[in-house]
Structures are given as C-alpha cells and as structure tokens.
Coordinates of N, CA and C in Angstrom, one line a residue:
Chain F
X12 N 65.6 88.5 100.7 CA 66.2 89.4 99.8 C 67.0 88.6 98.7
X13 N 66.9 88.9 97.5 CA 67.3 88.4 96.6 C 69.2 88.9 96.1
X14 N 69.8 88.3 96.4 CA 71.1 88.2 96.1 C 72.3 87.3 95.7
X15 N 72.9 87.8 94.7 CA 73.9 87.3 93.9 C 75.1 87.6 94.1
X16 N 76.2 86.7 94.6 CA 77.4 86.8 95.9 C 78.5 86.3 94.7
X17 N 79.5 87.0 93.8 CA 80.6 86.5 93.5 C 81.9 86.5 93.9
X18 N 82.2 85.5 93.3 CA 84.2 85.3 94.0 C 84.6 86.6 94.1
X19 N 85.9 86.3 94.7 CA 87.0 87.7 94.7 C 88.1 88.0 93.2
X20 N 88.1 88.4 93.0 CA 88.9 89.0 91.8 C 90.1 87.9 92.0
X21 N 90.9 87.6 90.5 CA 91.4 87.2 90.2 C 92.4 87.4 89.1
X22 N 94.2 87.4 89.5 CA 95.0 87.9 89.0 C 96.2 86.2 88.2
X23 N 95.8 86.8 86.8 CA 96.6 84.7 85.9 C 97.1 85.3 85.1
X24 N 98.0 84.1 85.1 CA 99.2 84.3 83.5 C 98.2 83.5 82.8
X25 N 98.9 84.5 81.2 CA 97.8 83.6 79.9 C 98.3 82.3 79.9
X26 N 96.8 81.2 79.5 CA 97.3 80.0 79.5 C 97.1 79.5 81.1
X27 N 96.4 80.2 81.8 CA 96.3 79.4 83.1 C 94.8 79.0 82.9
X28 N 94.2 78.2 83.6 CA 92.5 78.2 83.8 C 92.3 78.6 84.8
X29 N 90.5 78.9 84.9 CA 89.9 80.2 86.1 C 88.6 79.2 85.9
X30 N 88.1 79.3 87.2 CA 86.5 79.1 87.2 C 86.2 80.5 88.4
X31 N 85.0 81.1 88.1 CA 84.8 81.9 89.3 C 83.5 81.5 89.2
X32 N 82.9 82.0 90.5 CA 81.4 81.8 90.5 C 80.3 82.8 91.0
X33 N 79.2 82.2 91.6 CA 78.3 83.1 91.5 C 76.7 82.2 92.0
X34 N 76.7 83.1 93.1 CA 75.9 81.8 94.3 C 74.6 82.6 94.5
X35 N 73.3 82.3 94.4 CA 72.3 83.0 94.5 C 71.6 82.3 95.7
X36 N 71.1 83.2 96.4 CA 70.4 83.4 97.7 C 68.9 84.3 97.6
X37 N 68.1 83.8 98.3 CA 66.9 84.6 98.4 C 65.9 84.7 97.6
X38 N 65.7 83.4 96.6 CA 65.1 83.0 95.7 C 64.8 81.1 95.5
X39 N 64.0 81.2 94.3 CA 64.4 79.6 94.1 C 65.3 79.7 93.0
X40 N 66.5 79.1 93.4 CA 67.9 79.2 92.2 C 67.5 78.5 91.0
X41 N 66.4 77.6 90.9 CA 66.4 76.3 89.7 C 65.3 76.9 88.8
X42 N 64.2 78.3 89.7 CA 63.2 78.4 88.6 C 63.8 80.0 87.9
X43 N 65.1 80.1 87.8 CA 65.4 81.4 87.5 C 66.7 81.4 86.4
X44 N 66.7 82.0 84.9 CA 68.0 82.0 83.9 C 69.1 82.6 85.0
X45 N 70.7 82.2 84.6 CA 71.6 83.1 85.6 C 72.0 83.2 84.1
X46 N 72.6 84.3 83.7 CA 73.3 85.1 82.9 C 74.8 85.6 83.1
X47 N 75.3 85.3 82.3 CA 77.4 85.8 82.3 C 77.3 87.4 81.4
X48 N 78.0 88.5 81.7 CA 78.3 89.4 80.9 C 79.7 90.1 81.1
X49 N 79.8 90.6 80.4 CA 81.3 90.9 80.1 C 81.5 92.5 80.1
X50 N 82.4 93.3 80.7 CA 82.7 94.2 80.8 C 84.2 94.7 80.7
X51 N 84.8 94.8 79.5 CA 86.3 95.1 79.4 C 86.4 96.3 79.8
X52 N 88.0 96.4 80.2 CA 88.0 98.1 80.8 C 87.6 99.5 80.1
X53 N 86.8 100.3 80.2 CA 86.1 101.3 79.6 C 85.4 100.7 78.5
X54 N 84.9 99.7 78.5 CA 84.1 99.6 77.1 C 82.4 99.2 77.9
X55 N 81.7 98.7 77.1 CA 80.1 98.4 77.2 C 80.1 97.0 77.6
X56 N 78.8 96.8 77.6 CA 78.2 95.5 77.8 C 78.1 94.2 76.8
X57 N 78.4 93.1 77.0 CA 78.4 92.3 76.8 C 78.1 90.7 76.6
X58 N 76.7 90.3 76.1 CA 76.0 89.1 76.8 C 76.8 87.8 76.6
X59 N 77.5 87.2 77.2 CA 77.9 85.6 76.8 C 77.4 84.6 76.8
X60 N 76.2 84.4 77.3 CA 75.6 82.9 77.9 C 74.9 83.0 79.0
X61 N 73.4 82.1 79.0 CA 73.0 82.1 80.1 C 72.4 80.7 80.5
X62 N 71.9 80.2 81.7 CA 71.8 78.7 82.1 C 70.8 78.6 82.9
X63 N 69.8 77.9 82.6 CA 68.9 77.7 83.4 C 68.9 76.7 84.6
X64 N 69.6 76.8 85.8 CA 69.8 75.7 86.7 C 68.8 74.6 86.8
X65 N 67.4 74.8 86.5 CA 67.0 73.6 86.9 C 66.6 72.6 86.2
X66 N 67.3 72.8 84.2 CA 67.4 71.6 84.0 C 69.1 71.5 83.2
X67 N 69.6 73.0 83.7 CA 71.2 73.0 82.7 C 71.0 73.5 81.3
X68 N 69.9 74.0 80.8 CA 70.0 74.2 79.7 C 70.8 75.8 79.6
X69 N 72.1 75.3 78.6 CA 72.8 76.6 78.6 C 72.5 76.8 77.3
X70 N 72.7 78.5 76.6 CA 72.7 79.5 75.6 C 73.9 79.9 76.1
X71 N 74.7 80.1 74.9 CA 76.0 80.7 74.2 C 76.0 82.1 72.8
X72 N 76.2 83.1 73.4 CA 76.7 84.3 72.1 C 78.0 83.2 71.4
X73 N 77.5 83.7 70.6 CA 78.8 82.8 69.3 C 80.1 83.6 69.6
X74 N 79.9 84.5 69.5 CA 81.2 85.7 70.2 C 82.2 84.7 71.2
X75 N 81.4 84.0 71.9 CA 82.2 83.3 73.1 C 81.9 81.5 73.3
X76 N 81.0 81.2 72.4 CA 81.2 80.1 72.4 C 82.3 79.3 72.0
X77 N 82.6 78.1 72.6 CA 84.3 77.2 72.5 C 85.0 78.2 73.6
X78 N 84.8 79.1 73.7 CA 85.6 80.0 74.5 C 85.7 80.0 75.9
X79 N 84.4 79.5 76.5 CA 84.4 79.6 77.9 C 83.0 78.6 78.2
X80 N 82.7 77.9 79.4 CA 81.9 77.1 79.6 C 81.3 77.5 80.8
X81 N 79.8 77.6 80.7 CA 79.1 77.8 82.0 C 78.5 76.6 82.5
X82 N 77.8 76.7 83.6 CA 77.5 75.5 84.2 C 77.0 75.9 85.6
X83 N 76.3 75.0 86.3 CA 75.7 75.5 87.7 C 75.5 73.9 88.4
X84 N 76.1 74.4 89.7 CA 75.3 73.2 90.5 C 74.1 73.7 91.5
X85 N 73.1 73.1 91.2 CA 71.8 73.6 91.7 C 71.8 73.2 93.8
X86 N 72.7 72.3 93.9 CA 72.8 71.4 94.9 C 73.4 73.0 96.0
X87 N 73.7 73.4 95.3 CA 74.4 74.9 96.0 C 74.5 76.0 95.6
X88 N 73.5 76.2 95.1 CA 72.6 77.4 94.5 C 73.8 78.6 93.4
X89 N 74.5 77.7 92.8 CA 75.9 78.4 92.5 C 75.9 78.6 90.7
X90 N 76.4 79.5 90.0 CA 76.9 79.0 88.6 C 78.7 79.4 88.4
X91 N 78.6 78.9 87.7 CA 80.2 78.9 87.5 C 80.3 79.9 85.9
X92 N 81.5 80.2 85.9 CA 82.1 80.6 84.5 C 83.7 80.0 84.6
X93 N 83.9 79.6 83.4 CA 85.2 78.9 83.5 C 86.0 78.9 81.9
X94 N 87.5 79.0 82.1 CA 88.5 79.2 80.9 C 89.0 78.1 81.3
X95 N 89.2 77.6 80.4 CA 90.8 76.4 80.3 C 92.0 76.9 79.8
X96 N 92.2 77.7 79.3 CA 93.1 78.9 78.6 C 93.2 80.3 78.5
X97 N 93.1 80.9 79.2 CA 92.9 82.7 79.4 C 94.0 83.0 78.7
X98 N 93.5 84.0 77.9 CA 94.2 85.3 77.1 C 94.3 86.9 77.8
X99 N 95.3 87.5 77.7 CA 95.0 89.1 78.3 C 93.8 89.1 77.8
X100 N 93.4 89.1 76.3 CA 92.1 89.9 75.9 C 91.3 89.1 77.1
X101 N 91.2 88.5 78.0 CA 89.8 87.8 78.6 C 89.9 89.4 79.8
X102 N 91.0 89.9 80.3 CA 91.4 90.6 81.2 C 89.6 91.8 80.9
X103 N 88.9 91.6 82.2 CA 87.3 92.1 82.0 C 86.8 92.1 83.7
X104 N 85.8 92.7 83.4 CA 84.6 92.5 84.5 C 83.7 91.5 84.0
X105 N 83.5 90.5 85.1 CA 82.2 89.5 84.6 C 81.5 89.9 85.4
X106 N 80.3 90.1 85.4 CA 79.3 90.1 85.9 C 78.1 88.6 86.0
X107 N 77.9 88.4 87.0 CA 76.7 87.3 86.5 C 74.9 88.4 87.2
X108 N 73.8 87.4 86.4 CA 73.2 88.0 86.4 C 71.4 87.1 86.7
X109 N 70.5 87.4 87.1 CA 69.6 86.8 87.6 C 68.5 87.0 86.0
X110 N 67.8 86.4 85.4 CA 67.0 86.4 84.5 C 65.6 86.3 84.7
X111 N 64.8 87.4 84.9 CA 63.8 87.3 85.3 C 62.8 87.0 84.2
X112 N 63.2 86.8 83.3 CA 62.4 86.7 82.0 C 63.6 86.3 80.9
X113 N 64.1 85.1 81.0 CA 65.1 84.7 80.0 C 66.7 85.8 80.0
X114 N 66.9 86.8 79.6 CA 68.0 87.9 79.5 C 67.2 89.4 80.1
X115 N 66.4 89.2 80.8 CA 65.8 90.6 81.1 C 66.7 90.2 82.5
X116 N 67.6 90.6 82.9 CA 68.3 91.0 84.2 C 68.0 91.7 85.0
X117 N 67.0 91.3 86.1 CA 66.4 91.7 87.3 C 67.3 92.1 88.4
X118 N 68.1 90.9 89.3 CA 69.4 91.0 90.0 C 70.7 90.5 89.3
X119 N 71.9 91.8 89.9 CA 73.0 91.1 89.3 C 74.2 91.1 90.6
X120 N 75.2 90.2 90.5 CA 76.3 90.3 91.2 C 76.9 91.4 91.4
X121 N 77.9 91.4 92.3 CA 78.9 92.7 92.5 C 80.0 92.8 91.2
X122 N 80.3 91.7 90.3 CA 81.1 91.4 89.7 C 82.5 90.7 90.4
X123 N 83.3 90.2 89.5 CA 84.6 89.9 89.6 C 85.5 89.9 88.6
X124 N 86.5 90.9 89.1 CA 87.9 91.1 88.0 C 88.6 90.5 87.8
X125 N 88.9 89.6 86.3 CA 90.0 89.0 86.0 C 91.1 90.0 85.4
X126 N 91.6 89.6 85.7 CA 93.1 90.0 85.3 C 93.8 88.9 84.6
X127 N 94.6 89.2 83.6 CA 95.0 88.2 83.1 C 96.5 88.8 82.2
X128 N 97.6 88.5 83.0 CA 98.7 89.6 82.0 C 100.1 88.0 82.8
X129 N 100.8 88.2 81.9 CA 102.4 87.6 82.0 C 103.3 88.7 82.7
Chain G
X27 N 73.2 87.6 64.8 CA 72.8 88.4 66.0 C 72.1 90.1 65.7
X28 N 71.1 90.7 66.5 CA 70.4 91.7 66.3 C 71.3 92.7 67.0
X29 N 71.2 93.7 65.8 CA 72.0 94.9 66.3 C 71.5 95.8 67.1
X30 N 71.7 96.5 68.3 CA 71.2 97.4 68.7 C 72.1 98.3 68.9
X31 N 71.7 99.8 68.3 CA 72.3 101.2 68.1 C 71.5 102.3 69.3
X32 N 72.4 102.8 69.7 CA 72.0 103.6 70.8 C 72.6 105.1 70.4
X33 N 71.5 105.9 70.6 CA 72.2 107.1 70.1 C 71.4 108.6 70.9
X34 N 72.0 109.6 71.4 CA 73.7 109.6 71.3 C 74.2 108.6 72.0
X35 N 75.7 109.1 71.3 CA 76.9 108.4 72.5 C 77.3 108.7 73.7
X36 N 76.6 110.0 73.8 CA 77.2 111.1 74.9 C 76.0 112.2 75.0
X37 N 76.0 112.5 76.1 CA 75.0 113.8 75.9 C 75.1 114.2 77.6
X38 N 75.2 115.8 77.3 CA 75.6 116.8 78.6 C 74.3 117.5 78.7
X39 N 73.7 117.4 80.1 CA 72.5 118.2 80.4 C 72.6 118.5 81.8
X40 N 71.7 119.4 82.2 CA 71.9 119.9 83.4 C 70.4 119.3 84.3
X41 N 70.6 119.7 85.8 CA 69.7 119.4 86.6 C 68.3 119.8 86.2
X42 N 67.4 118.9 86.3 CA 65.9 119.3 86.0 C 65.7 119.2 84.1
X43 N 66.5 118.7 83.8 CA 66.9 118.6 82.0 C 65.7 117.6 82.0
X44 N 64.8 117.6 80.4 CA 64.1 116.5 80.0 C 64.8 115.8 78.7
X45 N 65.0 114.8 79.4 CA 66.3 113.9 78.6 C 65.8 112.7 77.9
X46 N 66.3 112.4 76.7 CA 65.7 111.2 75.9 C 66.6 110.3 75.6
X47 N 66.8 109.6 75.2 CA 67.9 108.1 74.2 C 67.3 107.2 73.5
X48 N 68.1 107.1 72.4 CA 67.2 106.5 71.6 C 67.9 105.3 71.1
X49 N 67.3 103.9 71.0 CA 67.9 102.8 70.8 C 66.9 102.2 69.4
X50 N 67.8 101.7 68.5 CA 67.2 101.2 67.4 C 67.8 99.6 67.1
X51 N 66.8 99.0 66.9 CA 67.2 97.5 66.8 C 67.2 97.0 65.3
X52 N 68.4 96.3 64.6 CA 68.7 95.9 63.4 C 67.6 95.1 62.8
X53 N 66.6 94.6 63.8 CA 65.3 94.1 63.0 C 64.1 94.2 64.5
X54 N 63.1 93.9 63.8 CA 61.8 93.6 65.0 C 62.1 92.9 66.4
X55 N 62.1 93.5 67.1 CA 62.3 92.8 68.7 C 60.4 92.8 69.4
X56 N 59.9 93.0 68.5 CA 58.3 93.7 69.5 C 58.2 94.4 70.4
X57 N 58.3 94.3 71.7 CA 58.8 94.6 72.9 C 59.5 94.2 73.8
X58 N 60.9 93.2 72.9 CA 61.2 92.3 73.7 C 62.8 93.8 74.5
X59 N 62.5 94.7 74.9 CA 63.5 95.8 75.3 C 64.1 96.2 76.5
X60 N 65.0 96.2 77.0 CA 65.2 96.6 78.4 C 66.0 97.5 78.8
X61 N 66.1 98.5 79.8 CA 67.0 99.4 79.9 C 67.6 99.7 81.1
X62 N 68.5 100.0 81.0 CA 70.0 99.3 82.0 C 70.7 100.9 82.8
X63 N 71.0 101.4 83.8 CA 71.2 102.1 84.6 C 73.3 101.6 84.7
X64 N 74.4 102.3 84.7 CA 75.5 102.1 85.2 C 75.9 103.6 85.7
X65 N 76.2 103.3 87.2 CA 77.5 104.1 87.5 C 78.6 103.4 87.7
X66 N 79.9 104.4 87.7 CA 81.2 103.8 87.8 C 81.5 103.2 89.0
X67 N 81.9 101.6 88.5 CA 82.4 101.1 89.8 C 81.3 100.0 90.0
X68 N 80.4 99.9 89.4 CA 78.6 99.6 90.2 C 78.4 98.3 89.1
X69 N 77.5 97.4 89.1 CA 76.8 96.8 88.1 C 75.5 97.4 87.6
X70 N 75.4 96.9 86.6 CA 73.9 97.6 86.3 C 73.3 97.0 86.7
X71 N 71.4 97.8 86.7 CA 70.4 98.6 87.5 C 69.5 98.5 86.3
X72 N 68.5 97.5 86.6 CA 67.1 97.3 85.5 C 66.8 98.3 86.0
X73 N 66.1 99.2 84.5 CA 65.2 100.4 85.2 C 64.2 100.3 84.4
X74 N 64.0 100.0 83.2 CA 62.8 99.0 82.3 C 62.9 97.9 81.6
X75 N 61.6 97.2 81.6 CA 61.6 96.0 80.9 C 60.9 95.8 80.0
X76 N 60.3 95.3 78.9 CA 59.7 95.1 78.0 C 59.3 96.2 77.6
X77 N 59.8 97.2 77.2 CA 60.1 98.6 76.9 C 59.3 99.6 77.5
X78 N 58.7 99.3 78.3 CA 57.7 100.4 78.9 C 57.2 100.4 80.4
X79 N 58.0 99.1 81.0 CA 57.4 98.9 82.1 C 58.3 99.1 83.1
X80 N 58.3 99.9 84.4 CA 58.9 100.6 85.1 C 59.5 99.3 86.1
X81 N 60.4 98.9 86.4 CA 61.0 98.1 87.4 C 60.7 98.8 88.6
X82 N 60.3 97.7 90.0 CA 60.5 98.1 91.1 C 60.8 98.8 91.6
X83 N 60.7 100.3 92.1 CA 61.8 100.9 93.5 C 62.1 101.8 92.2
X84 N 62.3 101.7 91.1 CA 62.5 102.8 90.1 C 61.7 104.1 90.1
X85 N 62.3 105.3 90.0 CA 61.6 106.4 90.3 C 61.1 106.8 88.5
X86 N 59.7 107.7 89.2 CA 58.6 107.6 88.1 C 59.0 108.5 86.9
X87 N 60.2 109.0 87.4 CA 60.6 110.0 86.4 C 61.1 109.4 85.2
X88 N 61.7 107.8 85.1 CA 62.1 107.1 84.1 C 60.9 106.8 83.3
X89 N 60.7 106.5 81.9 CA 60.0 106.1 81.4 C 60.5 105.3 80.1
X90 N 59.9 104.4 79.4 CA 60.3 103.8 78.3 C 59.2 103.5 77.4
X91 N 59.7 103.6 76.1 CA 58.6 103.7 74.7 C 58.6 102.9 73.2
X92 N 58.0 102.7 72.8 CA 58.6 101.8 71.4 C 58.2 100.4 71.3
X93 N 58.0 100.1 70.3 CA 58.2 99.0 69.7 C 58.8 98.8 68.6
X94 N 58.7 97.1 68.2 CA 59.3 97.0 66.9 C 60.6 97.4 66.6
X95 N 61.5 98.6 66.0 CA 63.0 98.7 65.6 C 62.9 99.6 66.8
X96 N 62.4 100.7 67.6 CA 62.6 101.7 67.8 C 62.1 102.5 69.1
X97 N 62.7 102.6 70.4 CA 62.6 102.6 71.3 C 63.0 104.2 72.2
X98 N 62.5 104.3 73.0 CA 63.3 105.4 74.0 C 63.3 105.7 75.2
X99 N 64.1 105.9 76.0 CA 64.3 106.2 77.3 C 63.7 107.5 77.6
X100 N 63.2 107.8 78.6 CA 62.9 109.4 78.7 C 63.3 109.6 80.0
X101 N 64.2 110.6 80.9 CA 64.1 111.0 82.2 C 63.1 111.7 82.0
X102 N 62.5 112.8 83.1 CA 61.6 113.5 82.8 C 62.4 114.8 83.4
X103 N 62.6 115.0 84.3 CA 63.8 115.8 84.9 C 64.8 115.3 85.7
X104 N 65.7 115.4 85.6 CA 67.2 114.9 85.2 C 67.3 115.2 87.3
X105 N 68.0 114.1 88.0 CA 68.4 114.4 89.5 C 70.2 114.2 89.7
X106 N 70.5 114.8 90.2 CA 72.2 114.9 90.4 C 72.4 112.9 90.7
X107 N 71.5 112.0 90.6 CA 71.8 110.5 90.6 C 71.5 110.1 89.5
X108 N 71.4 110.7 88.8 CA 71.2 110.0 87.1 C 72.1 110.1 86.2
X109 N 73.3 110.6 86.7 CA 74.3 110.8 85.6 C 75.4 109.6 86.1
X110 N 75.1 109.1 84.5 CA 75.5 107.4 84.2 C 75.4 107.0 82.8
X111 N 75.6 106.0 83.2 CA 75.6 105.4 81.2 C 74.6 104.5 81.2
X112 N 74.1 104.8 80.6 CA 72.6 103.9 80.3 C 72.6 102.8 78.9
X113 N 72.6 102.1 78.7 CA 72.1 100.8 77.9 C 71.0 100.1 77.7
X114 N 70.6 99.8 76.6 CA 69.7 99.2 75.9 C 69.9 97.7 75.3
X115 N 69.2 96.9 75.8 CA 69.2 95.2 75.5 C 68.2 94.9 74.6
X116 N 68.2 93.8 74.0 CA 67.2 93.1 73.6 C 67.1 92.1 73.8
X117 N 66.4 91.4 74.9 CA 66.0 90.1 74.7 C 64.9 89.4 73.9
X118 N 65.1 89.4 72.8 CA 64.2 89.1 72.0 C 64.4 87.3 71.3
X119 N 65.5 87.6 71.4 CA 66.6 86.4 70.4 C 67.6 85.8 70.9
X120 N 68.3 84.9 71.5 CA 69.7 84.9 71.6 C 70.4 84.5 70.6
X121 N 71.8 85.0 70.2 CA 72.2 85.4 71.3 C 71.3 87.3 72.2
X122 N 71.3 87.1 73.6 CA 70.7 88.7 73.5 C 72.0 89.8 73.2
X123 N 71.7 91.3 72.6 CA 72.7 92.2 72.9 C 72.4 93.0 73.6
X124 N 73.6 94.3 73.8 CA 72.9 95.1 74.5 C 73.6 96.0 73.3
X125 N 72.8 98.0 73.6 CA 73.7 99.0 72.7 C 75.1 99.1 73.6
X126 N 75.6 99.8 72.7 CA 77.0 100.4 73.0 C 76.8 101.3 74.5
X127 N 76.1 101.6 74.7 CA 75.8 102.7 75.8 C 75.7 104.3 75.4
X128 N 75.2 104.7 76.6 CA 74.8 106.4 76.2 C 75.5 107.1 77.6
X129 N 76.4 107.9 77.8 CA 76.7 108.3 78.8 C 76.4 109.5 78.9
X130 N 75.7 110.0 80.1 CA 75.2 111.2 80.8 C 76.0 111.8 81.5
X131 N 76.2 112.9 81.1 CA 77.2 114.2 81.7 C 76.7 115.1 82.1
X132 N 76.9 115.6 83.6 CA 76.5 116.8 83.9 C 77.4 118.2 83.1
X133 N 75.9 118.8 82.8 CA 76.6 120.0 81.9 C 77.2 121.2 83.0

C-alpha cells in the first residue's frame, strides 16, 4: 500500500527555522516526483516545488523560490521541506504529495501544521 | 505561470443534482488537467487525470472533459459524499497551478 507519513505539526516564533518531512512507503521512492503544497487557513491550493528523489532534481514556483528549500534523502525514502526564517504569513497546511506523472498527485500525506506566531 | 479559473465559486445542489464545473486555463494545457476532491479536515483526493480519465476506486459518476483552455467536471448525480471543494490543476508547465476551488453545498 502506497503511503505518505508526515511529521507532527509544528508551533515557531518568526525567525526560527523548521524542516518537516515526509517518508514514502509502499512504492519505489526514487522512481516517483514528491511534491510540496500549501494550504493557508480557509484559502485554496497551492503548488511550491517538486523533487524527483532519484536524481534530486528539484522545480520551484517562483512564488516560493529563495523562500524555502526542498530536498530528499533517498537512503530513507523521506523528503524534507525546510525555512531558515519563518514568517506568520508561512503559518499553513503543507501537504506533500506523490507525482504520478510529474504534478498529477496520485497519493498525498496527512499534512502538517505550521504555526508560526510570536 | 498559467492561470487557471474555476467557475463557479460556490454552487448549492441537492441529492441526485447533475452537477458541472468549469475550469479555464490562461493558455493551452492540451490535456495536461487534473481534478482534485477536498473535504474539511482531509487532503485531497485525485479523481481525474489528464482531463478525462477516471482515477482508481473513483466512482463512475465523476467524469471529466476538455481540452486545450477549457475543461469540466461533471457529477452525474450528486451522493450526500460529494459535497466538498473541488479543484482543478494543470500540469502542463511548471511552475504547475491549481484553480481557486469550487465549493459544493448541500442545498
């Protein structure tokens, strides 16, 4: 069974850094895009970036590029999303997501909530 | 980046309702289209891909249509599990987008 396991939610002052992650099971992790999306409270969807584990090749929305860095280690079927600097505006649901065809999202995680307030 | 417009914004129908959405893309996507299932609380839920083709385990009542700018979702009759907000992607280009969403209200 094909599944996508993310961290637990996560509560920062602005100006802290966050990496959360997002560990895929029940597939081959390196021949599949993992995808980041964004979900602020009551609003829509959001694509930021996606990474193909098996050779690293990342895609960035300009929206969020410089902004945030994705990355995966294939060695443990995992991708990351990470801030060096969080703003409330980051305060969202991320979701990561499995690419069955580049951004066509087949399986996705449960999400994880950042929070981000002083 | 390609715009995609989803319209309505909102729309109230009742059980057994034949229901449509309509997504328009800011230029040619071909069939690069997909369409997205949310309830509250939940992540989304592929329910088409390449605009016409039914995902997995998806019930037959969903359908999708279009190419080029102009696409649509169809329920065919509406089940007390369908009311949700539905979204439209393009992966055609990155960066990909998705619409704004369309949220389904029981009337």
């Amino acid at each position: 069974e094909v599944q996508l396991v993310q961290s637990g939610a996560e509560v920062k002052k602005p100006g802290e850094s966050l990496k959360i992650s997002c560990k895929g099971s029940g597939y081959s992790f390196t021949s599949y895009w993992i995808g980041w999306v964004r979900q602020m409270p009551g609003k829509g969807l959001e694509w930021m970036g996606i990474i193909y584990p098996g050779d690293s090749d990342t895609r960035y929305s300009p929206s969020f590029q410089g902004q945030v860095t994705i990355s995966a280690d294939k060695s443990i079927s995992t991708a990351y999303l990470q801030w060096s600097s969080l703003k409330a505006s980051d305060t969202a649901m991320y979701y990561c997501a499995r690419g069955g065809g580049s951004s066509t999202f087949d399986y996705w995680g449960q999400g994880t909530l950042v929070t981000v307030s002083s | 980046d390609i715009q995609m417009t989803q319209s309505p914004s909102s729309l109230s129908a009742s059980v057994g309702d034949r229901v449509t959405i309509t997504c328009r893309a800011s230029q040619s996507i071909s069939s690069y289209l997909n369409w997205y299932q949310q309830k509250p609380g939940k992540a989304p839920k592929l329910l088409i891909y390449a605009a016409s083709s039914l995902q997995s385990g998806v019930p037959s009542r969903f359908s999708g249509s279009g190419s080029g700018t102009d696409f649509t979702l169809t329920i065919s009759s509406l089940q007390p599990e369908d009311f949700a907000t539905y979204y439209c992607q393009q992966s055609y280009s990155t960066p990909s987008t998705f619409g704004q969403g369309t949220r389904l209200e029981i009337k």
